[in-house]
XYZ file of C-alpha atoms in Angstrom:
231
model
C 50.012 -39.111 -9.041
C 49.351 -41.694 -6.282
C 50.604 -39.368 -3.567
C 48.714 -36.403 -4.978
C 45.482 -38.459 -4.825
C 46.248 -39.540 -1.263
C 47.255 -36.418 0.650
C 44.944 -33.686 1.870
C 45.523 -29.975 2.291
C 48.333 -28.797 4.534
C 50.642 -31.754 3.845
C 53.948 -31.063 2.063
C 55.575 -34.091 0.390
C 58.985 -34.873 -1.125
C 61.327 -37.755 -2.003
C 58.580 -39.983 -3.424
C 59.544 -43.502 -4.489
C 57.647 -46.564 -5.732
C 58.823 -50.163 -5.896
C 56.513 -52.761 -7.385
C 54.889 -53.938 -10.566
C 53.303 -51.209 -12.724
C 49.963 -53.063 -12.511
C 50.070 -53.213 -8.702
C 49.126 -49.608 -7.844
C 46.695 -46.948 -9.025
C 43.665 -44.857 -8.210
C 40.035 -45.928 -7.974
C 36.575 -44.380 -7.889
C 33.087 -45.767 -7.291
C 33.979 -47.346 -3.959
C 30.977 -46.150 -1.950
C 28.951 -49.168 -0.821
C 31.857 -51.511 -1.651
C 34.886 -50.473 0.398
C 33.152 -47.690 2.332
C 34.499 -44.561 0.627
C 34.176 -43.156 -2.858
C 37.730 -42.878 -4.155
C 41.400 -43.108 -3.359
C 44.443 -45.213 -4.147
C 44.916 -48.983 -4.135
C 48.108 -50.972 -3.612
C 48.118 -54.668 -4.506
C 50.220 -57.808 -4.228
C 48.939 -58.681 -7.717
C 46.970 -56.733 -10.327
C 44.679 -53.874 -9.256
C 42.418 -54.650 -12.256
C 41.377 -57.820 -10.377
C 39.440 -55.884 -7.738
C 36.759 -54.761 -10.185
C 33.161 -56.093 -9.907
C 30.236 -56.041 -10.399
C 30.296 -59.763 -9.522
C 32.702 -61.996 -7.643
C 33.512 -64.509 -10.349
C 36.092 -66.791 -8.731
C 37.630 -67.913 -5.454
C 41.141 -67.795 -6.909
C 41.709 -64.611 -8.905
C 45.451 -64.216 -8.948
C 48.472 -62.518 -10.510
C 52.015 -63.508 -9.603
C 54.306 -60.574 -10.414
C 57.395 -62.704 -9.627
C 58.862 -59.955 -7.437
C 60.614 -60.153 -4.055
C 58.998 -59.367 -0.743
C 59.809 -56.742 1.857
C 61.996 -57.311 4.897
C 59.877 -55.112 7.168
C 56.744 -57.092 6.259
C 58.649 -60.364 6.751
C 59.256 -59.342 10.343
C 55.560 -58.609 10.970
C 54.327 -62.047 9.843
C 57.359 -64.105 10.804
C 58.205 -65.418 7.362
C 59.141 -64.611 3.792
C 56.889 -62.380 1.696
C 56.689 -62.018 -2.087
C 55.335 -59.567 -4.662
C 55.804 -56.528 -2.436
C 54.406 -53.177 -3.530
C 55.883 -50.200 -1.686
C 55.048 -46.493 -1.922
C 57.032 -44.149 0.329
C 57.655 -40.452 0.750
C 58.734 -37.753 3.175
C 56.185 -35.240 4.442
C 55.738 -32.396 6.883
C 52.768 -31.193 8.910
C 53.586 -27.685 10.088
C 50.527 -27.181 12.333
C 50.142 -30.472 14.230
C 52.055 -33.422 15.662
C 49.595 -36.080 14.373
C 48.860 -37.633 10.976
C 45.895 -39.855 10.121
C 44.201 -41.571 7.163
C 41.572 -44.240 6.440
C 41.893 -47.596 4.710
C 40.381 -51.026 4.000
C 42.274 -54.305 3.543
C 40.724 -56.806 1.079
C 41.979 -60.148 -0.176
C 41.325 -63.196 -2.308
C 42.960 -65.278 0.468
C 39.704 -64.976 2.479
C 38.019 -67.252 3.593
C 39.550 -70.534 2.442
C 43.174 -69.672 3.324
C 42.552 -68.163 6.767
C 44.763 -69.671 9.495
C 47.345 -70.991 7.051
C 50.845 -69.897 6.056
C 49.345 -67.735 3.283
C 49.034 -64.808 5.678
C 49.146 -61.831 3.306
C 50.032 -58.625 5.088
C 50.468 -54.897 4.683
C 51.730 -52.071 6.889
C 52.073 -48.324 7.081
C 55.474 -47.616 8.581
C 55.634 -44.099 10.052
C 59.295 -43.368 10.790
C 59.807 -47.142 10.943
C 56.819 -47.915 13.217
C 53.739 -49.705 11.807
C 50.538 -47.693 12.401
C 48.224 -50.027 10.405
C 46.827 -51.775 13.461
C 43.589 -53.495 14.404
C 41.620 -50.866 16.391
C 42.576 -50.582 20.057
C 45.382 -53.134 19.718
C 49.044 -53.331 18.740
C 48.295 -56.159 16.273
C 49.056 -55.656 12.549
C 46.284 -56.169 9.996
C 46.745 -59.472 8.132
C 44.651 -62.400 6.880
C 45.051 -64.407 10.087
C 44.341 -61.414 12.342
C 40.954 -60.240 10.954
C 38.545 -62.998 9.855
C 35.521 -65.101 10.769
C 37.414 -68.400 10.820
C 38.034 -71.139 8.262
C 35.562 -72.483 7.393
C 33.587 -69.254 7.721
C 31.677 -69.462 10.990
C 30.771 -66.098 12.543
C 31.092 -64.981 15.258
C 34.088 -67.304 15.380
C 37.511 -66.336 14.131
C 39.751 -63.448 15.063
C 38.230 -59.958 15.234
C 35.230 -61.240 13.271
C 33.166 -58.147 14.136
C 35.613 -56.082 12.045
C 35.358 -58.316 8.959
C 32.940 -58.707 6.009
C 32.998 -61.790 3.802
C 32.390 -61.632 0.066
C 33.221 -65.312 -0.490
C 30.346 -66.803 -2.497
C 30.889 -70.289 -1.076
C 30.965 -69.023 2.508
C 27.628 -67.338 1.846
C 26.151 -70.527 0.380
C 25.668 -69.137 -3.127
C 28.489 -70.659 -5.154
C 30.411 -68.648 -7.733
C 29.661 -66.219 -9.281
C 27.678 -64.069 -6.845
C 27.015 -60.369 -6.394
C 26.755 -59.570 -2.683
C 29.456 -56.886 -2.977
C 30.661 -55.482 -6.282
C 34.283 -56.600 -6.076
C 36.240 -59.727 -6.972
C 37.882 -59.819 -3.539
C 36.519 -62.550 -1.245
C 36.592 -60.556 1.984
C 37.603 -57.283 3.579
C 37.985 -55.399 6.812
C 35.797 -52.553 7.935
C 37.150 -49.026 7.374
C 40.059 -48.549 9.777
C 41.997 -45.394 10.680
C 45.760 -45.182 10.907
C 46.935 -42.522 13.363
C 50.518 -41.675 14.188
C 52.547 -39.195 16.216
C 55.051 -37.139 14.235
C 58.602 -36.032 14.819
C 59.458 -32.361 14.544
C 60.309 -31.461 10.946
C 60.236 -34.029 8.113
C 58.696 -37.473 8.630
C 58.766 -40.607 6.472
C 55.884 -42.923 5.565
C 56.239 -46.317 3.883
C 53.036 -47.956 2.601
C 53.710 -51.643 1.827
C 51.746 -54.788 0.951
C 52.880 -58.297 -0.022
C 51.893 -61.930 -0.425
C 52.992 -64.354 2.302
C 53.872 -67.986 1.610
C 53.493 -67.762 -2.167
C 53.067 -65.180 -4.914
C 49.448 -65.904 -5.793
C 45.947 -64.878 -4.648
C 45.879 -61.083 -4.630
C 45.556 -58.861 -1.582
C 44.863 -55.139 -1.751
C 44.764 -52.122 0.510
C 42.425 -49.276 -0.407
C 43.335 -45.877 1.096
C 40.768 -43.101 1.117
C 41.570 -40.251 -1.248
C 42.832 -37.026 0.346
C 42.473 -38.620 3.798
C 46.194 -38.420 4.563
C 45.925 -35.310 6.687
C 47.603 -33.412 9.474
C 45.532 -34.067 12.618
C 42.935 -36.725 13.503
């Protein structure tokens, strides 16, 4: 069901597998004006129910699923991850050598845990190579790589122009607040993942995990039917 909601026309899929807590993946709708697109799938390091608004109620919404991390994500952030959620499948694009899709990374680790060891991370490994990168760089998307510093101080931070806070305290309101209708305290802009394909079948691994501990949820929202052959 997740893969069916994700892929667009012209993409043939097979060998689907999922590893993670049952509460850590699903579909969503009503995302326009919140994450930047109407519907799609969401993968979490905690509980996907925790993303729901309409208000941001707490700075510390958290579910520890008590699951192991992912070795590929460990390598990206240089340390052990926990509570990994991994969706992977094989696919073919018969008419093009490129695949692309759109996504947003959001987390409860923003803004108060920026620049710490709690560097939650995700990746999209296309044939083993991560294509979830900050635009025009080779840098993976993670808490410490897209933010407006800690304490929140735009335009300071790392790639601050690509980040939107939803942290009530950063905005001077205190909790709860209703700037953006999600519980997550911050998120990236809408990014595109683009990758070059091999001839024949290709493999994609979509993975997210906590870093440093198993608490404070992070989530990646992927636009529905945006996984397409071509740019």
